[in-house]
């Protein structure tokens, strides 16, 4: 008696067969310390992997700030773009015409700072596997997603198939600070009819995300230095107190219920307003005359980031003017990094229905929808290139914290969902010479 | 007609004659960027100068923490002592017995950090002369004093004399953070019957000085990291707010009139309590889980520095416990750098009377006495070696600030006062071969 095995079953079995190899691949890429500006060596590794292991057609796109700085979605960068391109890999067409809609899987390879490293109980670059988890900086956010989307395609190939319509994989840089990698590649024409991003918010497609703005705030108490007599204006660290208090009251304000749009109304505090860094002084017996604070705030969808920044600046200036000295010497504000709009995703697209089907096939459960209280590169496709997009990815914990970990079972499931989705979206054909 | 020129007149004329050379010498030593731990090359330069230009007998004393760490007056250091000895130069005795009391001139060659360098309107290491002033990091505190004490002796030599009693010059390291250079050299036996230190508090002998304590305060909000779920305990920068507020209220408390000893009762705020540095976070989109503050406080004479530190620690712990999180996770305190007692100087010594006479001869005015609201290395001699000591030095402004400057006329006057004082204290004799 012969059972008919359908292509999807063959592909999902192929994911299982490749699973230990996929974990090793994830460990390999997780061991690249690819913080922002240091993604180059990992991108080179992936470029070679796409070419040599997957026989894909690979292009790289260098970010050229002159070309993108006037585009919507550009964020001011402070990092050199030399030697850290976006990598775009296309499944070979083998002289076949593309049938149907094209598809792009995208992930970022940059990771946030592992500091303070001494707070980790494992090596942040060790990619250590403990039971059902893998630990390390970026294993969750989002190298496991990158591994999953790549191994979804590899499983299809190993099962003897190729996508029937155009399919590409894009690994981008600098998602954690600007998104300019995605913007540059999209502007260079690397687009598709639908985009899936395996950001690690769990196996539930996102339909809304917040924007994000960064500001650098400078307090300068050296004004009295113009005098030739002793005496700085004030202790810059003490003056920074008022700025931090203003941020706290702003956080309270923007998270009031009446401020929340419907997509985020169920969250108690959707808008994270945080001082991420503060540095002042270099000698205990000098009075610090400069303090620099780096601050981030989320912004709701529909809010122009420039307007969001101005709201925050106005709030700080208003609240700090109770301090006589700060009223005369207001802090200075500098835009750097994120200047990112929020987005409500166009949910009507077949992308969501097909993703639901793939999810249900793999997990046996229906999936819901979620709004995510952070930004992702999905915004470029949804807002500026009219392309349906969603985030659907693995689970874990401690993103942006020591001891970040990913649940390996979720990675395997995401790999299968991406593979099955690819079959549903692109269709597949049997490669020549395969039985 | 022949006028009799007394030795002092000859020596003071010699100071005038050497004046441009002295300024050049001051510029030379001011161009060594001798911040703490980087005094070595300047000490080598001075050692050679003492040997080759002044024919003095030179010894160096390396600081050995094992030897001094149990002595009173020791401050915990964080800097390597390799290659940065104290230099002790003795006037040659030329086979003559010492007649009378010995004398030591001492100055420190370390300088505080020039940061923020971009706030200077001149090169901090340029030693630029503009009119009657010299500008640069350390020109006031206290390389001009070092130049003055050295050229006082050089003027005596150039006038054909040598001190009749033992005279030595000591250049020390690390005065701005610990004083361990002075402690090591004193412990090695390099002492005298009186000590003059040309610290730049103007031409008025000091009779009291405050002590100084440094503390490093650590805030660690990573406690929740023990959980395997997302969520740090708190934003460390926000939690530091309460510590800074506690320091402000402590400053108010210790400067209340009833706290002030008589020597400092005339000052509005003798006790400087300041946060000198604060550093937290390294990435705008992470929540900082560690903040480190370096704090200094003066302490009144008679107060054990250990007790002063404990007072401050108790105050901070008491005030921050209003914050629920800090009550459960109190800040940690680390001793580093200054652990310095205050001192009221033994004013009855002939040192003061002779210094008054020298001052009056040079300036035509009487000098008063002053209490200085900081610490100096004078404390070692007064407190632990029963040696009369005072600070008397040049004037200027912006110590520990950008655009530090020294008034050159005051340097010349101090040079003359030190030369005349040396004659009064040690006596002088005519060198062989001099007419």
Coordinates of N, CA and C in Angstrom, one line a residue, chain A residues 84-276:
Chain A
X84 N 29.6 47.0 5.5 CA 28.5 46.4 6.1 C 27.2 46.5 5.3
X85 N 27.2 45.9 4.1 CA 26.0 46.0 3.2 C 24.8 45.2 3.7
X86 N 23.7 45.5 3.1 CA 22.5 44.6 3.2 C 22.8 43.5 2.2
X87 N 22.4 42.3 2.5 CA 22.6 41.1 1.6 C 21.2 40.7 1.1
X88 N 21.1 40.6 -0.2 CA 19.8 40.2 -0.8 C 20.1 38.9 -1.6
X89 N 19.4 37.8 -1.3 CA 19.7 36.5 -1.9 C 18.4 36.1 -2.6
X90 N 18.5 35.8 -3.9 CA 17.3 35.4 -4.6 C 17.3 33.9 -5.0
X91 N 16.2 33.2 -4.8 CA 16.2 31.8 -5.2 C 16.4 31.8 -6.7
X92 N 17.2 30.8 -7.2 CA 17.4 30.8 -8.7 C 16.2 30.4 -9.5
X93 N 16.0 31.1 -10.6 CA 14.8 30.9 -11.4 C 15.0 29.7 -12.4
X94 N 16.2 29.3 -12.6 CA 16.5 28.1 -13.5 C 15.7 28.2 -14.8
X95 N 15.8 29.4 -15.4 CA 15.1 29.7 -16.7 C 13.6 29.6 -16.7
X96 N 13.0 29.4 -15.5 CA 11.6 29.4 -15.4 C 11.0 30.8 -15.1
X97 N 9.9 31.1 -15.8 CA 9.2 32.3 -15.4 C 8.7 32.2 -14.0
X98 N 8.6 33.4 -13.3 CA 8.0 33.4 -12.0 C 6.4 33.3 -12.2
X99 N 5.8 32.4 -11.4 CA 4.4 32.3 -11.5 C 3.8 32.8 -10.2
X100 N 3.0 33.9 -10.3 CA 2.3 34.4 -9.1 C 3.1 35.5 -8.4
X101 N 2.7 35.7 -7.1 CA 3.2 36.8 -6.3 C 4.6 36.5 -5.7
X102 N 5.4 37.5 -5.6 CA 6.7 37.3 -5.1 C 6.7 37.5 -3.5
X103 N 7.7 37.0 -2.9 CA 7.8 36.9 -1.5 C 9.2 37.2 -1.0
X104 N 9.2 37.9 0.1 CA 10.5 38.3 0.8 C 10.5 37.9 2.2
X105 N 11.5 37.2 2.7 CA 11.7 36.9 4.1 C 12.9 37.9 4.5
X106 N 12.7 38.6 5.6 CA 13.7 39.5 6.0 C 14.0 39.4 7.5
X107 N 15.3 39.6 7.8 CA 15.7 39.6 9.2 C 16.9 40.5 9.4
X108 N 17.0 41.1 10.6 CA 18.2 41.9 10.9 C 19.3 41.1 11.6
X109 N 20.5 41.4 11.2 CA 21.6 40.7 11.8 C 22.3 41.5 12.9
X110 N 22.0 42.8 13.0 CA 22.6 43.6 14.1 C 21.9 43.2 15.4
X111 N 22.7 43.3 16.5 CA 22.2 43.0 17.8 C 22.5 44.2 18.7
X112 N 21.8 44.3 19.8 CA 22.0 45.4 20.8 C 23.3 45.1 21.6
X113 N 23.7 46.1 22.3 CA 24.9 45.9 23.2 C 24.7 44.8 24.2
X114 N 25.7 44.0 24.4 CA 25.6 43.0 25.5 C 25.9 43.5 26.9
X115 N 26.3 44.8 27.0 CA 26.7 45.3 28.3 C 25.5 45.4 29.2
X116 N 25.6 45.3 30.5 CA 26.9 44.9 31.2 C 27.2 43.4 31.1
X117 N 28.3 43.1 30.4 CA 28.6 41.6 30.2 C 28.7 40.8 31.4
X118 N 29.2 41.5 32.5 CA 29.5 40.7 33.7 C 28.2 40.3 34.4
X119 N 27.1 40.8 33.9 CA 25.8 40.4 34.5 C 25.2 39.1 33.8
X120 N 25.9 38.7 32.8 CA 25.4 37.4 32.1 C 25.9 36.2 32.9
X121 N 25.0 35.2 33.0 CA 25.5 34.0 33.6 C 26.1 33.0 32.6
X122 N 26.0 33.4 31.3 CA 26.7 32.7 30.2 C 27.4 33.7 29.4
X123 N 28.3 33.2 28.5 CA 29.0 34.0 27.5 C 28.0 34.6 26.5
X124 N 27.9 35.9 26.5 CA 26.9 36.5 25.5 C 27.1 36.1 24.1
X125 N 28.4 35.8 23.8 CA 28.7 35.3 22.4 C 28.9 33.8 22.3
X126 N 28.5 33.1 23.3 CA 28.8 31.7 23.3 C 27.7 30.8 22.7
X127 N 26.5 31.3 22.5 CA 25.4 30.6 21.9 C 25.2 29.2 22.6
X128 N 25.2 29.3 23.9 CA 25.2 28.0 24.6 C 23.8 27.4 24.6
X129 N 23.7 26.1 24.4 CA 22.4 25.4 24.4 C 22.2 24.7 25.7
X130 N 21.2 25.1 26.4 CA 20.9 24.5 27.7 C 19.5 24.0 27.7
X131 N 19.3 22.7 27.6 CA 18.0 22.1 27.5 C 17.3 22.6 26.2
X132 N 16.1 23.1 26.3 CA 15.4 23.5 25.1 C 15.6 25.0 24.7
X133 N 16.7 25.5 25.4 CA 16.9 27.0 25.1 C 18.3 27.2 24.5
X134 N 18.4 28.3 23.8 CA 19.8 28.7 23.4 C 19.9 30.1 24.0
X135 N 21.1 30.4 24.6 CA 21.4 31.6 25.3 C 22.4 32.5 24.5
X136 N 22.2 33.8 24.5 CA 23.2 34.6 23.9 C 22.6 35.9 23.4
X137 N 23.5 36.9 23.3 CA 23.0 38.2 22.8 C 22.6 38.0 21.3
X138 N 21.3 38.4 21.1 CA 20.8 38.3 19.7 C 20.2 37.0 19.3
X139 N 20.3 35.9 20.2 CA 19.8 34.6 19.8 C 18.3 34.7 19.6
X140 N 17.6 35.6 20.4 CA 16.2 35.8 20.3 C 15.9 36.9 19.2
X141 N 16.6 38.0 19.4 CA 16.4 39.2 18.7 C 17.6 39.5 17.8
X142 N 17.6 39.0 16.5 CA 16.6 38.0 16.0 C 17.3 37.0 15.1
X143 N 18.5 36.5 15.6 CA 19.2 35.5 14.8 C 18.5 34.2 14.7
X144 N 17.6 33.8 15.7 CA 16.9 32.6 15.6 C 15.8 32.8 14.4
X145 N 15.3 33.9 14.3 CA 14.4 34.2 13.2 C 15.1 34.1 11.9
X146 N 16.3 34.7 11.8 CA 17.1 34.6 10.6 C 17.4 33.2 10.2
X147 N 17.8 32.4 11.2 CA 18.0 31.0 11.0 C 16.8 30.3 10.5
X148 N 15.6 30.6 11.1 CA 14.4 29.9 10.7 C 14.0 30.3 9.3
X149 N 14.1 31.5 8.9 CA 13.7 31.9 7.5 C 14.6 31.3 6.5
X150 N 15.9 31.2 6.8 CA 16.9 30.6 5.9 C 16.6 29.1 5.8
X151 N 16.4 28.4 6.9 CA 16.2 27.0 6.9 C 14.9 26.6 6.4
X152 N 13.9 27.5 6.4 CA 12.6 27.2 5.7 C 12.9 27.0 4.3
X153 N 13.7 27.9 3.7 CA 14.0 27.7 2.3 C 14.9 26.5 2.0
X154 N 15.9 26.3 2.9 CA 16.8 25.2 2.7 C 16.0 23.9 2.8
X155 N 15.0 23.8 3.6 CA 14.2 22.6 3.8 C 13.4 22.3 2.5
X156 N 12.9 23.4 1.8 CA 12.2 23.2 0.5 C 13.2 22.7 -0.5
X157 N 14.4 23.2 -0.5 CA 15.4 22.7 -1.5 C 15.8 21.3 -1.2
X158 N 16.0 21.0 0.1 CA 16.4 19.6 0.4 C 15.3 18.6 0.1
X159 N 14.1 19.1 0.1 CA 12.9 18.2 -0.3 C 12.8 18.1 -1.8
X160 N 13.7 18.8 -2.5 CA 13.7 18.7 -4.0 C 12.9 19.8 -4.7
X161 N 12.5 20.8 -4.0 CA 11.6 21.8 -4.7 C 12.4 23.2 -4.7
X162 N 11.8 24.0 -5.6 CA 12.1 25.5 -5.6 C 10.9 26.3 -5.7
X163 N 10.9 27.5 -5.2 CA 9.7 28.4 -5.3 C 9.3 28.6 -6.7
X164 N 8.0 28.6 -7.0 CA 7.5 28.8 -8.3 C 7.4 30.3 -8.7
X165 N 7.3 31.1 -7.7 CA 7.4 32.6 -7.9 C 8.6 33.2 -7.3
X166 N 8.9 34.4 -7.6 CA 10.1 35.0 -7.1 C 10.2 35.0 -5.5
X167 N 11.3 34.5 -5.0 CA 11.4 34.5 -3.6 C 12.8 35.0 -3.2
X168 N 12.9 35.8 -2.2 CA 14.2 36.3 -1.8 C 14.3 36.4 -0.3
X169 N 15.5 36.4 0.1 CA 15.9 36.5 1.6 C 16.8 37.8 1.7
X170 N 16.4 38.6 2.7 CA 17.2 39.8 2.9 C 17.7 39.8 4.3
X171 N 19.0 40.0 4.5 CA 19.5 40.2 5.9 C 20.0 41.6 5.9
X172 N 19.5 42.4 6.9 CA 19.8 43.8 7.0 C 20.6 44.2 8.2
X173 N 21.1 45.4 8.2 CA 21.9 45.9 9.3 C 21.1 47.0 10.0
X174 N 21.6 47.4 11.2 CA 21.2 48.6 11.9 C 19.7 48.8 12.1
X175 N 19.0 47.6 12.2 CA 17.6 47.7 12.6 C 17.4 48.2 14.0
X176 N 18.4 48.0 14.9 CA 18.2 48.4 16.3 C 18.4 49.8 16.6
X177 N 18.8 50.6 15.5 CA 19.1 52.0 15.8 C 18.5 53.0 14.8
X178 N 18.3 52.5 13.5 CA 17.8 53.4 12.5 C 16.8 52.7 11.5
X179 N 17.2 51.5 11.0 CA 16.4 50.9 9.9 C 16.9 51.3 8.6
X180 N 18.0 52.0 8.5 CA 18.5 52.5 7.2 C 18.9 51.4 6.3
X181 N 19.3 50.3 6.8 CA 19.6 49.1 5.9 C 18.4 48.7 5.1
X182 N 17.3 48.5 5.7 CA 16.1 48.2 5.0 C 15.7 49.3 4.0
X183 N 15.8 50.5 4.4 CA 15.4 51.6 3.6 C 16.3 51.7 2.3
X184 N 17.6 51.5 2.5 CA 18.5 51.5 1.3 C 18.2 50.4 0.3
X185 N 17.9 49.2 0.9 CA 17.7 48.1 0.0 C 16.3 48.2 -0.7
X186 N 15.3 48.7 0.0 CA 14.0 48.9 -0.6 C 14.1 50.0 -1.7
X187 N 14.9 51.0 -1.4 CA 15.0 52.1 -2.3 C 15.8 51.6 -3.6
X188 N 16.6 50.6 -3.4 CA 17.4 50.1 -4.5 C 16.5 49.1 -5.3
X189 N 15.3 48.9 -4.9 CA 14.3 48.1 -5.7 C 14.1 46.7 -5.2
X190 N 14.7 46.4 -4.1 CA 14.6 45.0 -3.6 C 13.3 44.9 -2.8
X191 N 12.2 44.6 -3.5 CA 10.9 44.6 -2.9 C 10.2 43.3 -3.3
X192 N 9.0 43.1 -2.8 CA 8.2 41.9 -3.1 C 6.8 42.2 -2.9
X193 N 5.9 41.2 -3.3 CA 4.5 41.4 -3.1 C 4.0 41.2 -1.6
X194 N 4.9 40.6 -0.9 CA 4.6 40.4 0.6 C 5.9 40.2 1.3
X195 N 5.9 40.6 2.6 CA 7.1 40.5 3.4 C 6.8 39.8 4.7
X196 N 7.6 38.9 5.1 CA 7.5 38.3 6.4 C 8.8 38.5 7.2
X197 N 8.7 39.0 8.4 CA 9.8 39.3 9.2 C 9.7 38.5 10.5
X198 N 10.6 37.5 10.8 CA 10.5 36.7 11.9 C 11.0 37.4 13.2
X199 N 10.6 38.6 13.5 CA 10.9 39.2 14.8 C 10.3 38.4 15.9
X200 N 11.0 38.4 17.0 CA 10.7 37.4 18.0 C 9.6 37.8 19.0
X201 N 8.4 38.1 18.5 CA 7.3 38.4 19.3 C 6.3 37.2 19.5
X202 N 6.8 36.1 19.1 CA 6.0 34.9 19.2 C 5.2 34.6 18.0
X203 N 4.5 33.4 18.0 CA 3.8 33.0 16.8 C 2.4 33.5 16.7
X204 N 2.4 34.8 16.5 CA 1.2 35.6 16.4 C 1.4 36.8 15.5
X205 N 0.8 36.9 14.4 CA 1.2 38.0 13.4 C 0.9 39.3 14.0
X206 N 1.8 40.3 13.8 CA 1.6 41.6 14.3 C 0.7 42.4 13.3
X207 N -0.1 43.2 13.8 CA -1.0 44.1 12.9 C -0.8 45.6 13.2
X208 N 0.0 45.9 14.3 CA 0.3 47.3 14.6 C 1.6 47.3 15.3
X209 N 2.3 48.4 15.1 CA 3.5 48.6 15.9 C 3.7 50.0 16.2
X210 N 4.4 50.3 17.3 CA 4.7 51.7 17.6 C 5.8 52.3 16.8
X211 N 6.0 53.6 16.8 CA 7.2 54.2 16.3 C 8.2 54.4 17.4
X212 N 9.3 54.9 17.1 CA 10.4 55.1 18.1 C 11.2 56.3 17.8
X213 N 11.4 57.1 18.8 CA 12.3 58.3 18.6 C 13.4 58.2 19.6
X214 N 14.6 58.6 19.2 CA 15.7 58.8 20.1 C 16.1 60.3 20.1
X215 N 16.5 60.7 21.3 CA 17.0 62.1 21.4 C 18.3 62.1 22.3
X216 N 19.2 62.9 22.0 CA 20.4 63.1 22.9 C 20.2 64.4 23.5
X217 N 20.3 64.5 24.8 CA 20.1 65.7 25.5 C 21.4 66.2 26.2
X218 N 21.8 67.4 25.9 CA 23.0 67.9 26.4 C 22.8 69.0 27.5
X219 N 23.4 68.8 28.6 CA 23.3 69.9 29.7 C 24.7 70.4 29.8
X220 N 24.8 71.7 29.7 CA 26.1 72.4 29.7 C 26.1 73.5 30.8
X221 N 26.9 73.3 31.8 CA 26.8 74.2 32.9 C 28.1 75.0 32.9
X222 N 28.8 75.1 31.8 CA 30.1 75.8 31.7 C 29.9 77.3 31.4
X223 N 28.7 77.8 31.4 CA 28.5 79.2 30.9 C 29.4 80.2 31.6
X224 N 29.6 80.0 32.9 CA 30.3 81.0 33.7 C 31.8 80.9 33.3
X225 N 32.2 80.0 32.5 CA 33.6 79.9 32.1 C 34.0 81.1 31.3
X226 N 33.1 81.8 30.8 CA 33.5 83.1 30.0 C 34.1 84.0 31.0
X227 N 33.7 84.0 32.2 CA 34.4 84.8 33.2 C 35.8 84.3 33.4
X228 N 36.7 85.2 33.8 CA 38.1 84.7 34.1 C 38.2 84.3 35.6
X229 N 37.1 84.3 36.3 CA 37.2 83.9 37.7 C 36.7 82.5 37.9
X230 N 37.1 81.9 39.0 CA 36.7 80.5 39.3 C 35.1 80.4 39.5
X231 N 34.6 79.3 39.1 CA 33.2 79.1 39.4 C 32.4 78.6 38.2
X232 N 32.1 77.4 38.0 CA 31.3 76.9 37.0 C 29.8 77.3 37.3
X233 N 28.9 77.1 36.3 CA 27.6 77.6 36.5 C 26.8 76.7 37.5
X234 N 27.0 75.4 37.4 CA 26.3 74.4 38.2 C 26.9 73.1 38.0
X235 N 26.5 72.1 38.8 CA 26.9 70.7 38.6 C 26.0 70.1 37.6
X236 N 26.5 69.7 36.5 CA 25.7 69.2 35.4 C 24.9 68.0 35.8
X237 N 25.4 67.2 36.6 CA 24.7 65.9 37.1 C 23.5 66.3 37.9
X238 N 23.6 67.3 38.7 CA 22.5 67.8 39.5 C 21.4 68.4 38.6
X239 N 21.9 69.1 37.6 CA 20.9 69.8 36.7 C 20.2 68.7 35.8
X240 N 20.8 67.6 35.6 CA 20.2 66.5 34.8 C 19.0 66.0 35.5
X241 N 19.0 66.1 36.8 CA 17.8 65.6 37.6 C 16.5 66.1 37.1
X242 N 16.5 67.4 36.8 CA 15.2 68.0 36.4 C 14.7 67.4 35.0
X243 N 15.7 67.1 34.2 CA 15.4 66.5 32.9 C 14.8 65.1 33.1
X244 N 15.4 64.3 34.0 CA 14.9 63.0 34.2 C 13.5 63.0 34.8
X245 N 13.3 63.9 35.7 CA 12.0 64.1 36.3 C 10.9 64.4 35.2
X246 N 11.3 65.3 34.3 CA 10.4 65.7 33.2 C 10.1 64.4 32.3
X247 N 11.1 63.6 32.1 CA 10.8 62.4 31.3 C 9.8 61.5 32.0
X248 N 10.0 61.4 33.3 CA 9.1 60.6 34.1 C 7.6 61.1 34.0
X249 N 7.5 62.4 34.1 CA 6.1 62.9 34.0 C 5.6 62.8 32.6
X250 N 6.5 62.9 31.6 CA 6.0 62.7 30.2 C 5.5 61.3 30.0
X251 N 6.2 60.3 30.6 CA 5.8 58.9 30.5 C 4.4 58.7 31.1
X252 N 4.2 59.4 32.2 CA 2.9 59.3 32.8 C 1.8 59.9 31.9
X253 N 2.2 61.0 31.3 CA 1.2 61.7 30.4 C 0.9 60.9 29.2
X254 N 1.9 60.4 28.4 CA 1.6 59.8 27.1 C 0.9 58.4 27.3
X255 N 1.0 57.9 28.5 CA 0.3 56.6 28.8 C -1.1 56.7 29.4
X256 N -1.5 58.0 29.5 CA -2.9 58.1 30.0 C -3.9 57.5 28.9
X257 N -5.0 56.9 29.4 CA -5.9 56.2 28.6 C -6.4 57.0 27.4
X258 N -6.6 58.3 27.6 CA -7.2 59.1 26.5 C -6.2 59.4 25.4
X259 N -4.9 59.1 25.7 CA -3.9 59.2 24.6 C -3.8 58.0 23.8
X260 N -4.3 56.9 24.2 CA -4.0 55.6 23.6 C -4.9 55.4 22.3
X261 N -4.3 55.0 21.2 CA -5.2 54.6 20.1 C -5.7 53.2 20.3
X262 N -6.8 52.9 19.6 CA -7.5 51.6 19.9 C -6.6 50.4 19.9
X263 N -5.6 50.3 19.0 CA -4.7 49.2 18.9 C -3.9 48.9 20.2
X264 N -3.7 50.0 20.9 CA -2.9 49.9 22.1 C -3.6 50.2 23.4
X265 N -4.9 50.3 23.3 CA -5.8 50.7 24.4 C -5.7 49.6 25.5
X266 N -5.4 48.4 25.2 CA -5.4 47.3 26.2 C -4.1 47.3 27.0
X267 N -3.1 48.0 26.6 CA -1.9 48.0 27.3 C -1.8 49.1 28.4
X268 N -1.3 48.7 29.5 CA -1.2 49.6 30.6 C -0.3 50.8 30.3
X269 N 0.9 50.4 29.8 CA 1.9 51.5 29.5 C 2.6 51.2 28.2
X270 N 1.8 51.4 27.1 CA 2.4 51.1 25.8 C 3.7 51.9 25.4
X271 N 3.7 53.2 25.9 CA 4.8 54.0 25.5 C 5.9 54.0 26.5
X272 N 7.0 53.4 26.1 CA 8.2 53.3 27.0 C 9.0 54.6 26.8
X273 N 9.2 55.3 27.8 CA 10.0 56.5 27.8 C 11.1 56.2 28.8
X274 N 12.4 56.1 28.3 CA 13.5 55.7 29.2 C 14.7 56.6 28.9
X275 N 15.5 56.9 29.9 CA 16.8 57.3 29.7 C 17.7 56.0 29.6
X276 N 18.3 55.9 28.4 CA 19.1 54.7 28.2 C 20.5 54.8 28.6

